[in-house]
Coordinates of C-alpha atoms in Angstrom, one line a residue:
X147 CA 125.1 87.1 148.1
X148 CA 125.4 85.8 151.8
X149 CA 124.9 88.2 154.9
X150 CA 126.8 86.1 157.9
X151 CA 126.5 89.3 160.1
X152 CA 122.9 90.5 159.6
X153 CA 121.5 86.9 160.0
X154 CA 123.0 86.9 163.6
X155 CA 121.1 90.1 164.3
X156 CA 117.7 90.2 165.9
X157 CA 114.8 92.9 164.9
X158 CA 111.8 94.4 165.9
X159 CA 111.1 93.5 169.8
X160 CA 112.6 90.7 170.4
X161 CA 112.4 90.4 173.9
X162 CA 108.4 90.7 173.4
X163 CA 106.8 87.4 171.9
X164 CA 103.2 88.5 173.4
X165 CA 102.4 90.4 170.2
X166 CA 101.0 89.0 167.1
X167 CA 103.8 89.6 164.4
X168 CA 102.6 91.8 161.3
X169 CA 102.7 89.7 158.2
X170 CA 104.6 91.2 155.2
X171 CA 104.4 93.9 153.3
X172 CA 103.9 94.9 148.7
X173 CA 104.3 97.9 146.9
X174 CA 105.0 97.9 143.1
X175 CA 105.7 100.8 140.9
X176 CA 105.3 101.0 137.3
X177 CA 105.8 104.2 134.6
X178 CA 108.4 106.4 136.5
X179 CA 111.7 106.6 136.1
X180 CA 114.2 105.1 138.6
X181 CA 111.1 102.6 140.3
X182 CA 113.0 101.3 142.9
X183 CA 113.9 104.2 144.3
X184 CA 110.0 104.7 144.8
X185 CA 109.7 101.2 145.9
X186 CA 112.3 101.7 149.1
X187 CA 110.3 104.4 150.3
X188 CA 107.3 102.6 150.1
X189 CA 108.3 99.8 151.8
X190 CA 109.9 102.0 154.3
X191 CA 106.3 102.8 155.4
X192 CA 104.9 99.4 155.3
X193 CA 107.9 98.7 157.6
X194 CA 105.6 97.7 160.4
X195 CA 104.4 94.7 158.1
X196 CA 107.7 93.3 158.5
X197 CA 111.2 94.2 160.2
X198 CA 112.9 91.1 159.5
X199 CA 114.3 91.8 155.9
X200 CA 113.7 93.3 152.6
X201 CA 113.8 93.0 148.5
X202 CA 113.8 94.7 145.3
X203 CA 113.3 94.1 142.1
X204 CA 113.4 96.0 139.0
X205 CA 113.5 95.9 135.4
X206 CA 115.7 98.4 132.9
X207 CA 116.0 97.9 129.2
X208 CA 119.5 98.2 128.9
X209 CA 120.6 95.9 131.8
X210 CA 117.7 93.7 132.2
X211 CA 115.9 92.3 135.7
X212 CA 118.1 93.2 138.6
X213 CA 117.9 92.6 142.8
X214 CA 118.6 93.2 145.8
X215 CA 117.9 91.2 148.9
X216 CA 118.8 92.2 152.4
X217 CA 117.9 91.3 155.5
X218 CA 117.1 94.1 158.8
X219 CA 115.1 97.5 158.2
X220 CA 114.7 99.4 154.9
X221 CA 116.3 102.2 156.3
X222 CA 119.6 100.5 156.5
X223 CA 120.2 98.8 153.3
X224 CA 117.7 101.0 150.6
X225 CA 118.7 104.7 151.3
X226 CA 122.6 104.0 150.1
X227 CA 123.1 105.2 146.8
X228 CA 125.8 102.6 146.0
X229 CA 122.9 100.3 146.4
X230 CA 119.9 102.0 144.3
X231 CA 121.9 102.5 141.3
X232 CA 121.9 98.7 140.7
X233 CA 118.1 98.6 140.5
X234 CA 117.7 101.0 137.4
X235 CA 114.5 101.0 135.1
X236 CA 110.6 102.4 135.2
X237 CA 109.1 99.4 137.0
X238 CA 110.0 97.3 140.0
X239 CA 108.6 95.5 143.0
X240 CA 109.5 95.4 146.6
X241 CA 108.6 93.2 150.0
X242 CA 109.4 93.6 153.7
X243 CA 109.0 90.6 155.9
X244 CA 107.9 88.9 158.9
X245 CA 108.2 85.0 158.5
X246 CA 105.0 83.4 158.7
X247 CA 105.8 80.6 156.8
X248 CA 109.1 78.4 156.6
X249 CA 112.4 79.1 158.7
X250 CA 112.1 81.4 161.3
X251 CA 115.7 83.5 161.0
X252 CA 115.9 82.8 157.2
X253 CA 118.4 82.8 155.0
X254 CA 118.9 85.2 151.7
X255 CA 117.0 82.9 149.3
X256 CA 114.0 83.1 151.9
X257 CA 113.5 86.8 151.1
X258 CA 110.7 88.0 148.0
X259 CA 110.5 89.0 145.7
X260 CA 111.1 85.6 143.9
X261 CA 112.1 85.4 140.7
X262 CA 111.5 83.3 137.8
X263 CA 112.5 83.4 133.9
X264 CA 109.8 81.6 131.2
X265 CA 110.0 81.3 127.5
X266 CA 107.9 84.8 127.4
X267 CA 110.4 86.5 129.6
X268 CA 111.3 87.2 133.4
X269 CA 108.8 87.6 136.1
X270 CA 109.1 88.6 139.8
X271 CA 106.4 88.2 142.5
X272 CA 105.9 89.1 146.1
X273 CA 103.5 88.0 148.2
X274 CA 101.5 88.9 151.6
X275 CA 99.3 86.1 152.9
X276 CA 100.1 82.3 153.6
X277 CA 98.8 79.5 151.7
X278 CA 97.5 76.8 153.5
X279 CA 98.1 74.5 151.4
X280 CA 101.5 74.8 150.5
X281 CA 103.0 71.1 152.1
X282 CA 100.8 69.4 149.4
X283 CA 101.9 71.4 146.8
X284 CA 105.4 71.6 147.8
X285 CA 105.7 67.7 148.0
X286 CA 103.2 67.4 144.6
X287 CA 105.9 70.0 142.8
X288 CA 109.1 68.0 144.2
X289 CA 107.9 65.1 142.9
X290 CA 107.4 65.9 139.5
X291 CA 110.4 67.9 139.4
X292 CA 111.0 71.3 140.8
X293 CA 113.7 72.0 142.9
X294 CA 112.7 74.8 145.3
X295 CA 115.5 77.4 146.4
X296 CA 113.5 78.8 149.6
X297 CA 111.3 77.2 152.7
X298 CA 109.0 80.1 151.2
X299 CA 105.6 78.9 150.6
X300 CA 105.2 81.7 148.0
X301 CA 107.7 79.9 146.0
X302 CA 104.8 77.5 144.8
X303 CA 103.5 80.4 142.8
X304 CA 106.5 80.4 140.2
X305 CA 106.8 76.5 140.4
X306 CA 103.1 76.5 139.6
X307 CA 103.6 79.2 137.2
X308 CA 106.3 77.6 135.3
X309 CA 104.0 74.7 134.8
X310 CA 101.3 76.6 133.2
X311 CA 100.5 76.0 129.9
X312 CA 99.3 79.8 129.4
X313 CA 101.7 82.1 126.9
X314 CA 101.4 86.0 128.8
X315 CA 102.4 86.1 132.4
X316 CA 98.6 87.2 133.8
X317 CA 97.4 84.4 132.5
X318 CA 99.9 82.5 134.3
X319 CA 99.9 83.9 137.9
X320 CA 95.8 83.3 137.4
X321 CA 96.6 79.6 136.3
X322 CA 99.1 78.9 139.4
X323 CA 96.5 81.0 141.6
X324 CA 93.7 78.8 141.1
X325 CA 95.6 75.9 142.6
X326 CA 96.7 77.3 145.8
X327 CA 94.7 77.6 149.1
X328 CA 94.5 80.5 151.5
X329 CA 95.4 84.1 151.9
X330 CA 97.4 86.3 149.0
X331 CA 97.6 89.7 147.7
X332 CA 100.1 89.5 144.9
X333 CA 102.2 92.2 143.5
X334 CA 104.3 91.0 140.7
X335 CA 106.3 92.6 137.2
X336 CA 107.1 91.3 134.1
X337 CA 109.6 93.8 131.8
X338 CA 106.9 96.3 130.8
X339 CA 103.9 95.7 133.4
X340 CA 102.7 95.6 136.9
X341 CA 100.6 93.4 138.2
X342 CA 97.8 93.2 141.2
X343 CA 95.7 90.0 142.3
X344 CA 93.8 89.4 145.7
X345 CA 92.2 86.0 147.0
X346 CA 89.0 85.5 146.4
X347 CA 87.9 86.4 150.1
X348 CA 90.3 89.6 150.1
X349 CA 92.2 88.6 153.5
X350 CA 94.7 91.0 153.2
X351 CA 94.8 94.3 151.7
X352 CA 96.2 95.8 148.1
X353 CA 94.9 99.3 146.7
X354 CA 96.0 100.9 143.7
X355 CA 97.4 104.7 143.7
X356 CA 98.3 106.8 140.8
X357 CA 101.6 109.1 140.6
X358 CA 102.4 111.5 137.9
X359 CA 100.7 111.4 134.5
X360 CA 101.8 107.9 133.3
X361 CA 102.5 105.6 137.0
X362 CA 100.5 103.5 138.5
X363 CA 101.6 102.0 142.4
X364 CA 100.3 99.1 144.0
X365 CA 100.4 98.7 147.8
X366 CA 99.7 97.1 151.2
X367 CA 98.6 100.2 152.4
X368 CA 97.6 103.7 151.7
X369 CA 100.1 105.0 154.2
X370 CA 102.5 104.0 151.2
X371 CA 101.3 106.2 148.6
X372 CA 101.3 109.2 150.3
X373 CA 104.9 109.1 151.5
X374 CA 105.9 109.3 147.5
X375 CA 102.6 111.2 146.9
X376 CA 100.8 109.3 144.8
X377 CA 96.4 109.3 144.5
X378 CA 94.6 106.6 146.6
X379 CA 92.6 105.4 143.0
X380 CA 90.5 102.0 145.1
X381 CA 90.8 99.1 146.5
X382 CA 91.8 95.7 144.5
X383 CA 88.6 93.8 145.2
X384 CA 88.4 90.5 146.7
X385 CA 89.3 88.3 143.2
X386 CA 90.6 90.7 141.2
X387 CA 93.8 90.8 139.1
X388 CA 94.7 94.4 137.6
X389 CA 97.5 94.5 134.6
X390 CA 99.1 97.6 134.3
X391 CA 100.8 98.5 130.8
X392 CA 101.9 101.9 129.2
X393 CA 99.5 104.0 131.9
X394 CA 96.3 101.8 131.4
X395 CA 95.1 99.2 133.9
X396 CA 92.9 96.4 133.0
X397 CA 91.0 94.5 135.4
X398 CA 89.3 90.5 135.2
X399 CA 88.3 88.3 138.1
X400 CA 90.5 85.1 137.0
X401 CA 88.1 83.5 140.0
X402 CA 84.9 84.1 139.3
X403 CA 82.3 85.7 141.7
X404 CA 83.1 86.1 145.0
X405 CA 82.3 87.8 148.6
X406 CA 85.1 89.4 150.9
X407 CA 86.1 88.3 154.6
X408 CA 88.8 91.2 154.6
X409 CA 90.7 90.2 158.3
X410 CA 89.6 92.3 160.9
X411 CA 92.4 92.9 162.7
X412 CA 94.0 95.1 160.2
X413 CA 91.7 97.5 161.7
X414 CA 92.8 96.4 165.3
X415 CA 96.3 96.5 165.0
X416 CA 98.4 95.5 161.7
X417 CA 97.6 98.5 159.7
X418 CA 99.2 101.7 160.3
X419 CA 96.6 104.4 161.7
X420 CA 97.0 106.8 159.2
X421 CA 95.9 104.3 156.5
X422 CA 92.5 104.1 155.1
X423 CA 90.7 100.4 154.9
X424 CA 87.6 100.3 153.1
X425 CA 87.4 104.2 152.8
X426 CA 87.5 104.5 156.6
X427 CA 90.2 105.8 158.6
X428 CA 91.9 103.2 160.4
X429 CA 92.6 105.9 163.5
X430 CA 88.7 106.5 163.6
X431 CA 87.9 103.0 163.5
X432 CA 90.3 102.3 166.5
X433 CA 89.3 105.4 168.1
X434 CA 85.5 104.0 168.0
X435 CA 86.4 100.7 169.6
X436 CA 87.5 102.3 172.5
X437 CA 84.1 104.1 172.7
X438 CA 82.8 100.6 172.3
X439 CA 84.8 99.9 175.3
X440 CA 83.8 102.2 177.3
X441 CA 80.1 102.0 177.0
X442 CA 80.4 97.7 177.4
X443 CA 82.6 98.0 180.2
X444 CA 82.8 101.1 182.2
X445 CA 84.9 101.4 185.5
X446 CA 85.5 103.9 188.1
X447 CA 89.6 105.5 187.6
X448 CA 91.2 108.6 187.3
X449 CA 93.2 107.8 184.3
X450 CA 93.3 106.5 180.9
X451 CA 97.0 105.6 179.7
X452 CA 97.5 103.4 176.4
X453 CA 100.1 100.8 176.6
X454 CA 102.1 102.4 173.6
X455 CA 101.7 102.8 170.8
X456 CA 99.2 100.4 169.6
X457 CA 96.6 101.0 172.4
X458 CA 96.1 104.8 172.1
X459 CA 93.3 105.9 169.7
X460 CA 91.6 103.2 171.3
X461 CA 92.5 104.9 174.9
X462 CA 91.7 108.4 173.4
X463 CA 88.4 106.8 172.5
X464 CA 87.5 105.0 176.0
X465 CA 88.7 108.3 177.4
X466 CA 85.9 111.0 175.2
X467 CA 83.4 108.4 176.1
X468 CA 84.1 107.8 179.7
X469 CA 84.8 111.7 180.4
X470 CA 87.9 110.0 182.2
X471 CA 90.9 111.7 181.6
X472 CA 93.6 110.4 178.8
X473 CA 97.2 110.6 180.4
X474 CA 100.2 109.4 178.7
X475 CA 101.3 107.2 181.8
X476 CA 103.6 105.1 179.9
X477 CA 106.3 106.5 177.6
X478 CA 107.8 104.3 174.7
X479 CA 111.6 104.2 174.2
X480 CA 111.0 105.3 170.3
X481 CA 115.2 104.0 169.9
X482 CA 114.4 100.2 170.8
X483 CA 115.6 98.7 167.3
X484 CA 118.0 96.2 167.4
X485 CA 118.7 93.2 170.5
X486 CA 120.6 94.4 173.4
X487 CA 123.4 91.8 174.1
X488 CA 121.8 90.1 177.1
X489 CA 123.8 87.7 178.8
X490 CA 122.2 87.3 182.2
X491 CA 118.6 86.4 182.9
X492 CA 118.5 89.6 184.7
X493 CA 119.3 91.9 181.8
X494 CA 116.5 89.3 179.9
X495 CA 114.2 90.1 182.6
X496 CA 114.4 94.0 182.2
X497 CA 112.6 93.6 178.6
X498 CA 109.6 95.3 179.1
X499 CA 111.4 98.4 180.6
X500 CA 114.1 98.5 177.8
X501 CA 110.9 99.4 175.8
X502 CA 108.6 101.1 178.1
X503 CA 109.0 103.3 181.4
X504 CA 106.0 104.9 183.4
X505 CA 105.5 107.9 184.7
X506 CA 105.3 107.8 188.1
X507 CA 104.7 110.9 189.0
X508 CA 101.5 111.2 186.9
X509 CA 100.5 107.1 188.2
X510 CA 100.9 107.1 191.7
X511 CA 98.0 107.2 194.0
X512 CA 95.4 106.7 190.7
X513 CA 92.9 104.4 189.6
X514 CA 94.4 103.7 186.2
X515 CA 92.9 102.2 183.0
X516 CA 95.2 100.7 180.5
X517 CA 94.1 99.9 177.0
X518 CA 96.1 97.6 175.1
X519 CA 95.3 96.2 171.4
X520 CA 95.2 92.7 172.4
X521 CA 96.7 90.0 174.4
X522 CA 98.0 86.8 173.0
X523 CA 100.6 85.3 175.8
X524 CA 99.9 88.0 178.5
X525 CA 103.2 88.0 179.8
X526 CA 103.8 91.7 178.3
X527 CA 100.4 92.8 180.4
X528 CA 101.6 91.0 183.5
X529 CA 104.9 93.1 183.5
X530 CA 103.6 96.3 182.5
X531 CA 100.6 95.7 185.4
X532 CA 104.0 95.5 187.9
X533 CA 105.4 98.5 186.6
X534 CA 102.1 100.4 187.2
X535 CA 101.8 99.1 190.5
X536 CA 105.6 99.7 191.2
X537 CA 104.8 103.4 190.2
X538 CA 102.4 103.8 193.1
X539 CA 99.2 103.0 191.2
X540 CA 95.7 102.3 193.8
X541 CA 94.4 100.2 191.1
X542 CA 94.9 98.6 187.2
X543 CA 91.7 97.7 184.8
X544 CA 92.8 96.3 181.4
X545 CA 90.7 97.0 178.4
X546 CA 91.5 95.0 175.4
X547 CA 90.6 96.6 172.0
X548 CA 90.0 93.5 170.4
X549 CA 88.2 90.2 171.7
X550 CA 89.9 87.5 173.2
X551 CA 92.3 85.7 170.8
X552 CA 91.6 82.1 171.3
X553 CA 92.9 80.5 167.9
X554 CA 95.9 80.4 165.3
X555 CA 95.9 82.4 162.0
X556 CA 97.0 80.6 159.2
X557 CA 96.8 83.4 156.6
X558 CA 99.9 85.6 156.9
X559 CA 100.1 86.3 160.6
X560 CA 102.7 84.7 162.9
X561 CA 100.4 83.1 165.5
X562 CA 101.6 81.0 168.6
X563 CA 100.4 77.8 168.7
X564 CA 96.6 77.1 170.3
X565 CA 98.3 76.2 174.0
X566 CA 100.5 79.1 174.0
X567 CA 97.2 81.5 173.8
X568 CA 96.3 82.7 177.2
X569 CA 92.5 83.1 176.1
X570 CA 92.3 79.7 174.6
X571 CA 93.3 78.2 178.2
X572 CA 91.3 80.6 180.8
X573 CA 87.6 82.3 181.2
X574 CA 88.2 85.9 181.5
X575 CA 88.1 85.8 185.1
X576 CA 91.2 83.6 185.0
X577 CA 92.8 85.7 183.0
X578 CA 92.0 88.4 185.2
X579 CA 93.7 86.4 188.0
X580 CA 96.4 85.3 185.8
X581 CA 97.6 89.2 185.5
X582 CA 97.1 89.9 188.9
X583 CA 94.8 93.4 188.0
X584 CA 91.8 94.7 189.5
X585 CA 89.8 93.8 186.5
X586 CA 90.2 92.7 183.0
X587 CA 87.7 93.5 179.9
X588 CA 87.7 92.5 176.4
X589 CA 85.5 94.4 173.5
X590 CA 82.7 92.1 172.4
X591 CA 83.2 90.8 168.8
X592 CA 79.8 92.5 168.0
X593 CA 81.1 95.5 169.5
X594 CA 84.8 95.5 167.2
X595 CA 81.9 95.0 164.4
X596 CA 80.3 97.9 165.1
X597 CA 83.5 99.8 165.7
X598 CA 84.7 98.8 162.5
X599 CA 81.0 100.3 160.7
X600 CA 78.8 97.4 160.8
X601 CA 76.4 98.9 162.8
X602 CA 74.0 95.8 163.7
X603 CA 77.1 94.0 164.5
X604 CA 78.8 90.3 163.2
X605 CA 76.5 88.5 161.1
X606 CA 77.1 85.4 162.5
X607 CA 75.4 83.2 159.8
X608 CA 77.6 85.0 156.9
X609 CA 80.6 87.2 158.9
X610 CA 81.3 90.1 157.1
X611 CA 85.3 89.7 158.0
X612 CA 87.5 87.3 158.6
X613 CA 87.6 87.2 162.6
X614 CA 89.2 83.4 163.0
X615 CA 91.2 84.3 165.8
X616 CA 88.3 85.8 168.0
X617 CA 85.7 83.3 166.7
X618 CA 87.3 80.0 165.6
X619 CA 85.8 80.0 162.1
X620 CA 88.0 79.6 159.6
X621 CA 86.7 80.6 156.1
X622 CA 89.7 78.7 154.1
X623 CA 90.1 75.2 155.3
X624 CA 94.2 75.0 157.0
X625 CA 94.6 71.6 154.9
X626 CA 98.1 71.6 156.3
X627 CA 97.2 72.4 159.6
X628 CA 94.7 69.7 160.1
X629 CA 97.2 67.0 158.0
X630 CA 99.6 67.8 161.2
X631 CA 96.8 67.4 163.7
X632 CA 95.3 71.0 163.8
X633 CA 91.8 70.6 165.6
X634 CA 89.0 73.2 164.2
X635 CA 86.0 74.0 166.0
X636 CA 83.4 72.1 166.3
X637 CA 80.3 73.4 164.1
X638 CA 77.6 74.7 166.9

């Protein structure tokens, strides 16, 4: 079905483009009665993966595979009751997305799970990631035949599968799989099982949690599990498919041997804090880089204020380090969900403060520190630098908790283009200029490897993460990319 009036509406910030958009979010659930009722609060945690739609789909014996696709936030479309009790049966399969590959503003046939029927029965899959080379295949797959229904590139998955040869379904994804390039964790169902499968380099995350005596749940997160309280079990490892059947899970490694470059800024700034990556909280490991921070770049100031929300374990940890004192100087408007109507550019131009307000009593007349994850654009940091100063501030240091990002991602995270990132056109200093503030600072990418556990920092002849953006070193080749004129760079 069609959904004219949620296609015209905006979500998320969309006023704010100087933030790296989360790529999309899985959770499966297989072995407990009315699934999809799990699945909608699960993907109402992994909301932060992706705000611009949502799907569903689950299995019953009686009335067979059924769906639901909707576009805007979980909490909108998946709570109503009217809804849920279409999606019967003991195992189903959700996504929440952020568009990262195809139309930007998509239409209902854009959103996973996709769905496909084979001679062995139905199968739905999700995906989070982005396959890089999905033109060539797409244009391979047209030509001998398929007619795709999305701009998707995770549509290639069933079009490959449908072309396998295999007779179960596993065997299938694993076929389709080894032809595809880049960044997946898979979640899909057949009638009776759930299934798990990460790339060979485990870009983005999947774990595996158990709930009551017979279900299994797979996720994007751990966050996830707990809202329905289900066990953290592991990680899927880099390579690994799991099939889960009648409360047993088998695992293989359809891709042979293989060494993880998990992406590193799930611990900066995709993954929710209470989350757990690699049996490390994700709070503690943000709360570290800001005592990186501190001890690579210390500066004189009274305060320590986070720009919200993303920046303050790292504050809280530049702050225990530095004995300077944390301060909430900034307040987030937690109500900012959907676009104002702004007609004038003057409206436009009050963005920032439709999100974000500062205290000004607490600013004024102080030498104030903001930490912020990241900057990509650094329009966002120019505006909230005027607000501080508007507030009375003497003086504004920015400390990044990540290094400067200086290059595209091409595996699930909407990136701006090479010349629309401010760190792949400046030095620091000019970016220091650029924002107008007293001084700027960026975390070291050994120091964000330190932060992150790797205590004799980036092993720079065989990285222990993926760290493309900071670096430049892209561990998948972007075939695409460099067929539409992408330059990499240059080997050193």
């Amino acid at each position: 079905m069609s959904c004219p009036a949620a296609q015209k509406t905006h979500y998320a910030h969309p006023f704010d483009d100087d933030k790296l958009k989360e790529e999309c979010g899985v959770f499966g659930v297989v072995g407990i009665s009315d699934a999809a009722n799990f699945v909608a609060l699960g993907l109402h945690a992994l909301q932060h993966r992706g705000q611009e739609a949502g799907g569903i789909v689950a299995h019953d014996a009686a009335t067979g595979f059924n769906s639901a696709h909707r576009f805007g936030y979980v909490r909108d479309n998946f709570t109503k009751s009217s809804l849920m009790e279409t999606l019967p049966g003991d195992v189903a399969i959700g996504h929440v997305r952020y568009s990262t590959a195809g139309s930007k503003g998509a239409v209902i046939r854009d959103i996973q799970p996709f769905f496909g029927e084979f001679s062995m029965g139905g199968c739905a899959v999700a995906h989070n990631g982005n396959l890089t080379n999905a033109d060539a295949l797409r244009r391979e797959l047209i030509e001998r035949g398929a007619i795709f229904q999305s701009s998707s590139d995770s549509e290639c998955i069933i079009h490959l599968m449908a072309r396998s040869i295999q007779r179960k379904h596993a065997d299938r994804i694993a076929d389709a799989l080894r032809r595809v390039e880049g960044a997946f964790s898979i979640v899909a169902m057949t009638r009776t099982k759930l299934i798990g499968v990460r790339d060979p380099l485990g870009v983005r995350p999947l774990v595996l949690g158990k709930l009551g005596e017979h279900g299994y749940v797979l996720s994007s997160e751990t966050c996830a599990l707990d809202i329905i309280g289900a066990d953290f079990v592991r990680e899927i490892d880099p390579g690994e498919m799991v099939v889960i059947q009648d409360g047993h899970v088998e695992s293989s490694r359809p891709f042979g041997p293989s060494t993880g470059r998990f992406c590193i800024f799930e611990h900066v700034y995709f993954s929710r804090p209470d989350s757990m990556i690699g049996g490390r909280s994700v709070y503690e490991t943000r709360r570290a880089i800001g005592v990186e921070l501190a001890r690579e770049a210390p500066v004189e100031a009274d305060l320590v204020c986070p720009v919200p929300d993303s920046g303050t374990p790292a504050a809280i940890g530049y702050s225990q380090e530095s004995g300077i004192p944390f301060a909430l100087g900034i307040t987030r408007n937690q109500y900012m969900g959907r676009t104002f109507i702004e007609p004038t550019e003057q409206i436009r131009n009050m963005g920032v403060r439709l999100k974000l307000n500062v205290n000004k009593s607490l600013i004024r007349g102080k030498r104030v520190v903001l930490v912020d994850d990241s900057v990509v654009r650094g329009t966002t940091s120019r505006k909230i630098k005027d607000m501080i100063l508007d507030a009375g501030a003497k003086s504004v240091h920015f400390r990044i908790a990540s290094p400067p990002t200086a290059w595209p991602c091409f595996y699930g995270v909407d990136t701006p283009n090479r010349d629309k990132l401010l760190a792949a056109q400046m030095t620091e200093e000019e970016m220091r200029e650029w924002v107008g503030v007293d001084s700027l600072k960026f975390i070291s990418l050994d120091g964000l490897y330190r932060a992150v556990g790797e205590a004799e920092g980036r092993d720079n002849s065989c990285p222990q993460y993926c760290d493309a953006c900071f670096s430049g070193e892209y561990p998948i080749t972007p075939s695409d990319q460099l067929e539409k004129g992408f330059e990499m760079k240059a080997a050193e």
